[in-house]
PDB file of C-alpha atoms and ligand atoms in Angstrom:
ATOM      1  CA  UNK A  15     -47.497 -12.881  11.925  1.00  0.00           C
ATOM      2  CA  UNK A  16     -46.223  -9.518  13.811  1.00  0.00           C
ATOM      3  CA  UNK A  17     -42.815 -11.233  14.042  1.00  0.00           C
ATOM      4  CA  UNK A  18     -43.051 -12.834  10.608  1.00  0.00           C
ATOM      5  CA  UNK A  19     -43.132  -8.996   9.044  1.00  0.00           C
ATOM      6  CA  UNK A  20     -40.393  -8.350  11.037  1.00  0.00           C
ATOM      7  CA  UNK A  21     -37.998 -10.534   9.387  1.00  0.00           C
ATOM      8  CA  UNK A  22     -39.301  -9.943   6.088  1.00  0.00           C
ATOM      9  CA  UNK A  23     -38.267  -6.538   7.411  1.00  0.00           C
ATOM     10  CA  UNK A  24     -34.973  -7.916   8.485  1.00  0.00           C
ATOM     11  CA  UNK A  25     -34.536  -9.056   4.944  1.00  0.00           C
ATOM     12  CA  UNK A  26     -34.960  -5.984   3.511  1.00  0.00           C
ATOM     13  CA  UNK A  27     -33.088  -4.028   5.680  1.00  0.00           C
ATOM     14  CA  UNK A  28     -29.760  -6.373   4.990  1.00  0.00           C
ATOM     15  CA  UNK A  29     -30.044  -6.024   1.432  1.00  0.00           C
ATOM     16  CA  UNK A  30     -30.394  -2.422   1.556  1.00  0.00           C
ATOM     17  CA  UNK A  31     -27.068  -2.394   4.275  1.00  0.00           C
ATOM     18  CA  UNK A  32     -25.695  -4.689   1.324  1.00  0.00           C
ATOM     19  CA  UNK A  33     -26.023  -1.921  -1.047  1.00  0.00           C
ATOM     20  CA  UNK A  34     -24.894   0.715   1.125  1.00  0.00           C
ATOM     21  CA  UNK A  35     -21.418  -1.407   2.130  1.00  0.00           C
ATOM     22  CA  UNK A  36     -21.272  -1.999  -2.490  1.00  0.00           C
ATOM     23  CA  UNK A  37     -21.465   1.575  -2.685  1.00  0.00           C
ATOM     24  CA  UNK A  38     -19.414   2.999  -0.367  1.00  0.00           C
ATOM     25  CA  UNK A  39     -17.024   0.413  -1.763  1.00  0.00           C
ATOM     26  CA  UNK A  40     -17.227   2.325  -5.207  1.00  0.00           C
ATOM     27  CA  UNK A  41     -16.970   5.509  -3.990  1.00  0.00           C
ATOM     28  CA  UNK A  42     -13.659   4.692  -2.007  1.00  0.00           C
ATOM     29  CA  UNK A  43     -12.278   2.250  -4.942  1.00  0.00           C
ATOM     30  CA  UNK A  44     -13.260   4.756  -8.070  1.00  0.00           C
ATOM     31  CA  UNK A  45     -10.189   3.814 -10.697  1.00  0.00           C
ATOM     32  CA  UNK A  46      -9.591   7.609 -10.747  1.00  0.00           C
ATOM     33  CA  UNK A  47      -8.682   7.786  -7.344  1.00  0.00           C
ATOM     34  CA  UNK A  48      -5.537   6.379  -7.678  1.00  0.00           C
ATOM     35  CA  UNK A  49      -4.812   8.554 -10.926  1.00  0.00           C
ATOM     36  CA  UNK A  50      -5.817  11.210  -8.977  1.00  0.00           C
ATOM     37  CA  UNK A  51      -3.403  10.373  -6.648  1.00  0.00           C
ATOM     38  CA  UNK A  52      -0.873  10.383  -8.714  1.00  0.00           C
ATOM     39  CA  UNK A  53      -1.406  13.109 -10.810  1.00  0.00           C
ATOM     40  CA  UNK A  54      -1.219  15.071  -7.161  1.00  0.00           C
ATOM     41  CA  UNK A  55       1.992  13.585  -6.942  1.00  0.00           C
ATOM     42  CA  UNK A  56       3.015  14.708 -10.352  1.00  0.00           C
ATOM     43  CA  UNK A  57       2.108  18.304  -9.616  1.00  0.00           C
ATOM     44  CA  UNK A  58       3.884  18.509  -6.086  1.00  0.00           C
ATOM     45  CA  UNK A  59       7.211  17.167  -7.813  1.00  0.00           C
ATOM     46  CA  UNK A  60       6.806  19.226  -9.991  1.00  0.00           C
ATOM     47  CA  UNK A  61       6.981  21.920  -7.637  1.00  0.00           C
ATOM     48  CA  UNK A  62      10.080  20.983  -6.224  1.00  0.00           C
ATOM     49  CA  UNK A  63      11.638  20.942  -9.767  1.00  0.00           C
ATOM     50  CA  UNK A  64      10.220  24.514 -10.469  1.00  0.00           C
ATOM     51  CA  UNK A  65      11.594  25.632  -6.852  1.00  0.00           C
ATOM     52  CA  UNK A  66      14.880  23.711  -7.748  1.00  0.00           C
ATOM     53  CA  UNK A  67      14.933  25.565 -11.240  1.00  0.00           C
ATOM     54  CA  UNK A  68      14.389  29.134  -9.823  1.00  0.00           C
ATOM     55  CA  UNK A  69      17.126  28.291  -7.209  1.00  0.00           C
ATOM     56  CA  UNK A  70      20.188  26.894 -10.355  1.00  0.00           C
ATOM     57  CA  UNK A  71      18.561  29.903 -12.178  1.00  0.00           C
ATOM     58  CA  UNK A  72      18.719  32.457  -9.115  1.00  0.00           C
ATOM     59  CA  UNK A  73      22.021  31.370  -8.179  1.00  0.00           C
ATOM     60  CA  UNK A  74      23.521  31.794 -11.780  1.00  0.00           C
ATOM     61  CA  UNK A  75      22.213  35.594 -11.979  1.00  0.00           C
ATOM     62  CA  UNK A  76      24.352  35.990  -8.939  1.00  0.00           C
ATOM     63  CA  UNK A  77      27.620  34.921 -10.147  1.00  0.00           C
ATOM     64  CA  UNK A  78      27.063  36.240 -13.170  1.00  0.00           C
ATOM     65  CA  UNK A  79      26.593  39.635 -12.105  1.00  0.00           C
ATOM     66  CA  UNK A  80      29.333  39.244  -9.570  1.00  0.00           C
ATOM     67  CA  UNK A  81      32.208  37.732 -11.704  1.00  0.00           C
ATOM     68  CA  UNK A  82      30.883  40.756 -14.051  1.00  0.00           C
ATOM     69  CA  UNK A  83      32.228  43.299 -11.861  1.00  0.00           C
ATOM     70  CA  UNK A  84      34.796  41.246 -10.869  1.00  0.00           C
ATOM     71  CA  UNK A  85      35.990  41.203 -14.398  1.00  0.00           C
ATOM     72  CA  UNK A  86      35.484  44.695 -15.296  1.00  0.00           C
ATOM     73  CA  UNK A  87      37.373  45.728 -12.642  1.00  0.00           C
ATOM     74  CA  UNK A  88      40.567  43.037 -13.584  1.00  0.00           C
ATOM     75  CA  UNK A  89      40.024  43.920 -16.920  1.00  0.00           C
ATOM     76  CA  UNK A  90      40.717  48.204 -15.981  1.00  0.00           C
ATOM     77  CA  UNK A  91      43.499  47.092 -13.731  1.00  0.00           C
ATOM     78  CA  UNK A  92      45.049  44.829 -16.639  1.00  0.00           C
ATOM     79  CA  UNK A  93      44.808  47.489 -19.203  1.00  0.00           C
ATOM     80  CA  UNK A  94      46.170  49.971 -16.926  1.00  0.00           C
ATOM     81  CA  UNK A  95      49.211  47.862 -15.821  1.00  0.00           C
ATOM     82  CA  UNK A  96      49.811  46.809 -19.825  1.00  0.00           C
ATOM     83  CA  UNK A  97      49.943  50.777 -20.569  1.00  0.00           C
ATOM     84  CA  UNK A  98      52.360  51.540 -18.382  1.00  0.00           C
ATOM     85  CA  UNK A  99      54.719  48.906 -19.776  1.00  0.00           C
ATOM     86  CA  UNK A 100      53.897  49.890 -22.975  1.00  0.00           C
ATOM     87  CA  UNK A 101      54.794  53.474 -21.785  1.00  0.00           C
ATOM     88  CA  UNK A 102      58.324  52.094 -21.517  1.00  0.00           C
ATOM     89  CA  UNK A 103      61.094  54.006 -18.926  1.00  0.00           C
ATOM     90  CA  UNK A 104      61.580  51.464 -16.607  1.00  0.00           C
ATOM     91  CA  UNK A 105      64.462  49.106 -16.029  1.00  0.00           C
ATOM     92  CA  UNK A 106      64.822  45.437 -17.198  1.00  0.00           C
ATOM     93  CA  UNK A 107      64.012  44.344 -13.923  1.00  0.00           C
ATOM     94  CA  UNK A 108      60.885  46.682 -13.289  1.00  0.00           C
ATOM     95  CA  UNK A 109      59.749  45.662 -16.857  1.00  0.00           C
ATOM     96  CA  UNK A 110      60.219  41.911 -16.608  1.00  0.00           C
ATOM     97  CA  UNK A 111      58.137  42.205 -13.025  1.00  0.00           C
ATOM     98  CA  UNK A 112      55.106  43.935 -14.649  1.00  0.00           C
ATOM     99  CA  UNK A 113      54.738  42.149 -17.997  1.00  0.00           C
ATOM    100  CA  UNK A 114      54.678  39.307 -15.118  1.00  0.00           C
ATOM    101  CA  UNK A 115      52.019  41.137 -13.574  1.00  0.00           C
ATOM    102  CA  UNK A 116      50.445  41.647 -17.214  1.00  0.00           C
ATOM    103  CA  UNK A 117      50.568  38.018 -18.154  1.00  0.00           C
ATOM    104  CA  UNK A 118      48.979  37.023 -14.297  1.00  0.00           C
ATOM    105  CA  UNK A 119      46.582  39.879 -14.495  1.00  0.00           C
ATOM    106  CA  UNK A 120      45.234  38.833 -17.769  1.00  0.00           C
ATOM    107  CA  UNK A 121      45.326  35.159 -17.376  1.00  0.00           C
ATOM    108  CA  UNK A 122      42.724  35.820 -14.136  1.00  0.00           C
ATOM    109  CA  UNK A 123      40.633  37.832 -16.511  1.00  0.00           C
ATOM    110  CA  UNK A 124      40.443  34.541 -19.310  1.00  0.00           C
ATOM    111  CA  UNK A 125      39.318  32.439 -16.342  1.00  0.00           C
ATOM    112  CA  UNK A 126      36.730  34.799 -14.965  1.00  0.00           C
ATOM    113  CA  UNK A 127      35.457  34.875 -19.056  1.00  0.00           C
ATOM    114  CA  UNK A 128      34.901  31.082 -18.799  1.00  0.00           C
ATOM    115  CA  UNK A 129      33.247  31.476 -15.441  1.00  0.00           C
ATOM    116  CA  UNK A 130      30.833  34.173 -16.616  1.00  0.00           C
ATOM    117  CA  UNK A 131      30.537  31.849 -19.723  1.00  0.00           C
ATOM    118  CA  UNK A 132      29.650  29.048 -17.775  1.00  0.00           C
ATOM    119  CA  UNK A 133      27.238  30.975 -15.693  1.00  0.00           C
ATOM    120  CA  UNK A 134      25.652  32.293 -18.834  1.00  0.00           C
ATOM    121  CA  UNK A 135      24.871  28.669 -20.011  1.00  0.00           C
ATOM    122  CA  UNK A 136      23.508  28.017 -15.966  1.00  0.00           C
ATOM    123  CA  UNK A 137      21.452  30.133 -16.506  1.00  0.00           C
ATOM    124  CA  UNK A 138      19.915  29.539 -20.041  1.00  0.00           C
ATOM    125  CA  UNK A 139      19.815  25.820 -19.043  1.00  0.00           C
ATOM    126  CA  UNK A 140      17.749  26.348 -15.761  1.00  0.00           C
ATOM    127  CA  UNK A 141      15.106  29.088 -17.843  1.00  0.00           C
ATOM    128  CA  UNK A 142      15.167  26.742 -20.847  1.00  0.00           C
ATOM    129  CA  UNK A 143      14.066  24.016 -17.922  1.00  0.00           C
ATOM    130  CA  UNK A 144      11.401  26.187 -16.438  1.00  0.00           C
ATOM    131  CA  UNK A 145       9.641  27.056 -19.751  1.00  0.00           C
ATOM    132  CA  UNK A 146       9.629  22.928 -19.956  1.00  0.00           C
ATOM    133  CA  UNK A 147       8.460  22.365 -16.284  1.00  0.00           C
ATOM    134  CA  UNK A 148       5.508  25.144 -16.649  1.00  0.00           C
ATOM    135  CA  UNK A 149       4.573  23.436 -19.557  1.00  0.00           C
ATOM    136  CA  UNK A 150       4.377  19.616 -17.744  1.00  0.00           C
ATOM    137  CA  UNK A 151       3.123  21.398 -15.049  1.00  0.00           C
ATOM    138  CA  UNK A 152      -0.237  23.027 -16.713  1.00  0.00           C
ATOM    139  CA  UNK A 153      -0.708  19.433 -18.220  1.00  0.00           C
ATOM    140  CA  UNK A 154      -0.780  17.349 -14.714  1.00  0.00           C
ATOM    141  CA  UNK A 155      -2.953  20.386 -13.519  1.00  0.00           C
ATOM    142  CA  UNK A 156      -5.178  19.957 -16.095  1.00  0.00           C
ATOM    143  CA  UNK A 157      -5.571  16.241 -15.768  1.00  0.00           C
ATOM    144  CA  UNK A 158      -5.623  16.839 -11.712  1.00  0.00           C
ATOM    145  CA  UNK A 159      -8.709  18.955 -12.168  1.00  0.00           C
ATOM    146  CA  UNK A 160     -10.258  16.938 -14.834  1.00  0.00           C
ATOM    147  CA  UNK A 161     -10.038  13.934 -12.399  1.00  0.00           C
ATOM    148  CA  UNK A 162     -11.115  15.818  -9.224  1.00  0.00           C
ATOM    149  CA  UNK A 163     -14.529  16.862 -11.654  1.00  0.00           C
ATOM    150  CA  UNK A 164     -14.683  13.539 -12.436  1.00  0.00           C
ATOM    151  CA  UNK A 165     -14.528  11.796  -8.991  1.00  0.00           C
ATOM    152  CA  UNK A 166     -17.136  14.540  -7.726  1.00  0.00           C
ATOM    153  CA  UNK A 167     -19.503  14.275  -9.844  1.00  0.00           C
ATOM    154  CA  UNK A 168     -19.514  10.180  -9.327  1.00  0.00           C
ATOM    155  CA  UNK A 169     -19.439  10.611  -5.916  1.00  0.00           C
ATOM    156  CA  UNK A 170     -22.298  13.566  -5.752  1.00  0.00           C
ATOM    157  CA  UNK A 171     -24.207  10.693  -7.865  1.00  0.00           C
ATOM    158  CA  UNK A 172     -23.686   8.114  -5.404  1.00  0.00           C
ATOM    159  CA  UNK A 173     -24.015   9.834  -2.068  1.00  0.00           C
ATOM    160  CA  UNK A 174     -27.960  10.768  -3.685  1.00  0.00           C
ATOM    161  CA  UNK A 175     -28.304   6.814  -3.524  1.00  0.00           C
ATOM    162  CA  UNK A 176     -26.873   6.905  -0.449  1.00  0.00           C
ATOM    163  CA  UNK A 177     -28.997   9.151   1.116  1.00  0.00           C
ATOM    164  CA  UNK A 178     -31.745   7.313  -0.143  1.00  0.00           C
ATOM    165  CA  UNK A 179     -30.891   3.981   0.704  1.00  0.00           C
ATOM    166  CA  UNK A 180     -30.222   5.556   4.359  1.00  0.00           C
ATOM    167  CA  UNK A 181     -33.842   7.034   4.268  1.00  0.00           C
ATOM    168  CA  UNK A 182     -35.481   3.828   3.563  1.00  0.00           C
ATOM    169  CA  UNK A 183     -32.524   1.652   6.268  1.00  0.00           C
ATOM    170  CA  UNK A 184     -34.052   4.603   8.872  1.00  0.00           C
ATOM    171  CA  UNK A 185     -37.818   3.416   7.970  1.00  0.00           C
ATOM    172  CA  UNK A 186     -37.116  -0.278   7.370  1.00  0.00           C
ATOM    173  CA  UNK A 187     -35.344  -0.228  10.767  1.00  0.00           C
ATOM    174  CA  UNK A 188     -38.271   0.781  12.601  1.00  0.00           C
ATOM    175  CA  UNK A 189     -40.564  -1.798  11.502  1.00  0.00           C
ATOM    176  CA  UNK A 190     -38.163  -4.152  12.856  1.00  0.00           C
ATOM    177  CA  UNK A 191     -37.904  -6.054  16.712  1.00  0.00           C
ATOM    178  CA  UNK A 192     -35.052  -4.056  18.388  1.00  0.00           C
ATOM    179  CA  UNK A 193     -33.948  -7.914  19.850  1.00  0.00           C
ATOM    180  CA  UNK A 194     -33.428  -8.438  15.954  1.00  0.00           C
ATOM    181  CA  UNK A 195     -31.823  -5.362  14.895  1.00  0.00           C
ATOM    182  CA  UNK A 196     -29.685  -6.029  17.889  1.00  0.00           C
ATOM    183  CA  UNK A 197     -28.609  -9.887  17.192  1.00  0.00           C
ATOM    184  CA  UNK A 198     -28.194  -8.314  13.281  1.00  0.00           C
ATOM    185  CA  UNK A 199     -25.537  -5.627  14.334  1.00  0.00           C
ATOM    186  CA  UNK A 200     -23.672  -8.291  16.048  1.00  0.00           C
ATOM    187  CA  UNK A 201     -23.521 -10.556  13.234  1.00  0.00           C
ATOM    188  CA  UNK A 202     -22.980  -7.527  11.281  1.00  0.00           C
ATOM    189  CA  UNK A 203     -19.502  -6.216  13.087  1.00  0.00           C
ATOM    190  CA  UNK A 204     -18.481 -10.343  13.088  1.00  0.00           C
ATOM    191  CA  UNK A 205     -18.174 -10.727   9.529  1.00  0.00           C
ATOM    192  CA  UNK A 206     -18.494  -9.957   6.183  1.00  0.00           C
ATOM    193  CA  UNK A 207     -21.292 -10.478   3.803  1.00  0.00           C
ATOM    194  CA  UNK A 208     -25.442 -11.406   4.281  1.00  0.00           C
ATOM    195  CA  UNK A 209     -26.108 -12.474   7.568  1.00  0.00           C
ATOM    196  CA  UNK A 210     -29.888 -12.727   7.047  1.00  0.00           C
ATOM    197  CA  UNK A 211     -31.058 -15.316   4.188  1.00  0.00           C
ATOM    198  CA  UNK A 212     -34.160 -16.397   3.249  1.00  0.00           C
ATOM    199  CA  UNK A 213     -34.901 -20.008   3.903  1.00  0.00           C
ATOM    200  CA  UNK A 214     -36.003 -21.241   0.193  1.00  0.00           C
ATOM    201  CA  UNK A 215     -35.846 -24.960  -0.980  1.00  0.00           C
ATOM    202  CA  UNK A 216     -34.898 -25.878   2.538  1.00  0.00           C
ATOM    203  CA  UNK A 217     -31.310 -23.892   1.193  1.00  0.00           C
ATOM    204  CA  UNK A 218     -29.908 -21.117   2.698  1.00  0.00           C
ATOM    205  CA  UNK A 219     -29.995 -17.469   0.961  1.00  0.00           C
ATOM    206  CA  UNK A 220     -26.936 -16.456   2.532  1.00  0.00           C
ATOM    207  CA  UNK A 221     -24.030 -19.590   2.613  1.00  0.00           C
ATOM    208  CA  UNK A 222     -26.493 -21.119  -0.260  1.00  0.00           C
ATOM    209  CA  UNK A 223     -25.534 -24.562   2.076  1.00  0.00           C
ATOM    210  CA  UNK A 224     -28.867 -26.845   1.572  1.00  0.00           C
ATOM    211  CA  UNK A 225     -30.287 -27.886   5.033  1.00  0.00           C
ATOM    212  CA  UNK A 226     -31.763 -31.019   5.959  1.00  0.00           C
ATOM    213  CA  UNK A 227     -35.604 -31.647   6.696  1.00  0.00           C
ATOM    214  CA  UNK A 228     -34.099 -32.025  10.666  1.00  0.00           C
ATOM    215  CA  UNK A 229     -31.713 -29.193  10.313  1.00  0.00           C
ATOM    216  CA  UNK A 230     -34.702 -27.062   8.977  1.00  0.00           C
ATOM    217  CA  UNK A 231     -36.783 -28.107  11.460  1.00  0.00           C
ATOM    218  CA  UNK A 232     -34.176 -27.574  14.110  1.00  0.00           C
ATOM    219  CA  UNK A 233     -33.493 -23.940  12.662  1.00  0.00           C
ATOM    220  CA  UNK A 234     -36.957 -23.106  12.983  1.00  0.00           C
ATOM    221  CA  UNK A 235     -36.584 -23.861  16.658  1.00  0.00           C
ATOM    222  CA  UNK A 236     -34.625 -21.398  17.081  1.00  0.00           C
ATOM    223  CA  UNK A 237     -35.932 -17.302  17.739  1.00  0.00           C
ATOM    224  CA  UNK A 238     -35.360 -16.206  15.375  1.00  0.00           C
ATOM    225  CA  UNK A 239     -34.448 -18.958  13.337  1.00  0.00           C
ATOM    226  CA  UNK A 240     -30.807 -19.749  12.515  1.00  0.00           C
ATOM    227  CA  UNK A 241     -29.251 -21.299   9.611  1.00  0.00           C
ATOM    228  CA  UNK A 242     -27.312 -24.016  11.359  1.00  0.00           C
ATOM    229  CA  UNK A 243     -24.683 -24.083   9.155  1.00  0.00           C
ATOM    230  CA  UNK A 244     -23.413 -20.317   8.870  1.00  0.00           C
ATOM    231  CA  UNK A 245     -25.421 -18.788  11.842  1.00  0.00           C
ATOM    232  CA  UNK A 246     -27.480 -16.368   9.545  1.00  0.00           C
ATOM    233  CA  UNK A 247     -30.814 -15.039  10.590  1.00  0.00           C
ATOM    234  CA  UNK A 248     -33.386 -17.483   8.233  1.00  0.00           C
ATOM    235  CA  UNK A 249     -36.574 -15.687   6.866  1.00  0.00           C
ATOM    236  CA  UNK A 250     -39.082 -18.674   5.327  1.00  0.00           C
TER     237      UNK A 250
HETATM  238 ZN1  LIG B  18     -26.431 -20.475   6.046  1.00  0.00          ZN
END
C-alpha cells in the first residue's frame, strides 16, 4: 500500500513539475517581451541619433563662429583695400593691381557668406532634428516603462505560483521512494512532457497508447510499473 501512495505521490508531483515547466514557459515567452525588446532597441538608436544630432549640430556652431571671424576680418581688409583705390593717386598699374585685389578680396568674402549660410541651415536642421528625436524619444521611453510595469507585475504574479507550486513539489517529494524520484529525474532530463501516467482503461495517461490485457499485465511486472510503449512510470 506504502508503495502504492508513493506513486499516487509520483503522480502528483509530475503534474505539479508540469505546471512549473507551463509557467516558467509564460514567464520567459510573455508577448511583451519581445516588444520590450524592441522598444529597448528603439530607445538605444535613438541615442545614437541624439549623439549624432549634437555632433552635425556641435560641429556647425564651430564653423559658424569660425568662418564669422574669418569673414569679419576679409570683410575689414576688403573695405580697407577698396578705400584706398577709391582714394585715387596711384598709377594705372598700381590701380589695376588693387581693384584686382578688390575684386579677389571680395569674391572670398561672397563665398565665406554662403559657407556661414550653409552652416546656419546645419545647424537649424540638426536642432530642428533634436526637438523631433526628444520627442520620439520620450514616446519609446514611455512605452519601455509601460512594458517593463507590465512584464513585472505578470511575472511578480507568477513567481507567487511558483513559489507555491515549489512548496508543495518540496512536500510531495518527500512522501515519495527516493528509487522513484530518482528513475523520475532521469526520465525527466530524457525528454519532454509526462513521464508518469496513470494506468486507466488499460490506456496510458501519458502517450494515451491503449495497452493490451498482456502488455498490462506485463507492465505491472515491472517496479515500478512501466508503460511498455513510451517507458512512463504507470500509477493504476
Ligand atoms: Zn505510455
Amino acid at each position: 500500500m506504502e508503495s502504492l501512495k508513493s506513486l499516487e505521490d509520483l503522480l502528483e508531483l509530475m503534474d505539479i513539475d508540469m505546471k512549473i515547466d507551463s509557467l516558467l514557459d509564460t514567464r520567459g515567452s510573455l508577448p511583451e517581451l519581445d516588444s520590450y525588446k524592441d522598444a529597448h532597441s528603439d530607445v538605444e538608436r535613438i541615442g545614437s541619433a541624439i549623439g549624432a544630432a549634437k555632433d552635425a549640430a556641435g560641429s556647425a556652431a564651430k564653423g559658424l563662429s569660425k568662418t564669422n571671424g574669418e569673414l569679419d576680418i576679409a570683410a575689414v581688409k576688403a573695405a580697407e583695400e577698396q578705400n584706398r583705390l577709391y582714394a585715387g593717386g596711384l598709377s594705372a598699374r598700381d590701380a589695376d593691381y588693387l581693384r584686382r585685389e578688390v575684386d579677389m578680396l571680395y569674391g572670398k568674402v561672397s563665398k565665406m557668406e554662403d559657407e556661414v549660410l550653409e552652416y546656419m541651415e546645419a545647424a537649424e536642421s540638426a536642432e530642428a532634428q533634436l526637438v523631433a528625436l526628444d520627442e520620439e524619444r520620450t514616446i519609446a521611453e514611455a512605452l519601455k516603462t509601460n512594458l517593463g510595469d507590465s512584464i513585472r507585475t505578470q511575472w511578480q504574479t507568477i513567481d507567487k505560483e511558483l513559489e507555491v507550486k515549489e512548496d508543495r513539489k518540496r512536500t510531495t517529494i518527500d512522501l515519495v521512494d527516493p528509487y522513484l524520484i530518482e528513475m523520475y529525474d532521469e526520465l525527466r532530463a530524457s525528454r519532454e512532457g509526462r513521464v508518469v501516467g496513470r494506468l486507466s482503461d488499460d490506456t496510458c495517461g501519458s502517450c494515451h497508447l491503449r495497452l493490451s490485457a498482456a502488455e498490462v499485465s506485463q507492465a505491472q511486472k515491472q517496479d515500478p510499473p512501466r508503460c511498455i510503449h513510451c517507458r512512463s512510470i504507470l500509477v493504476s
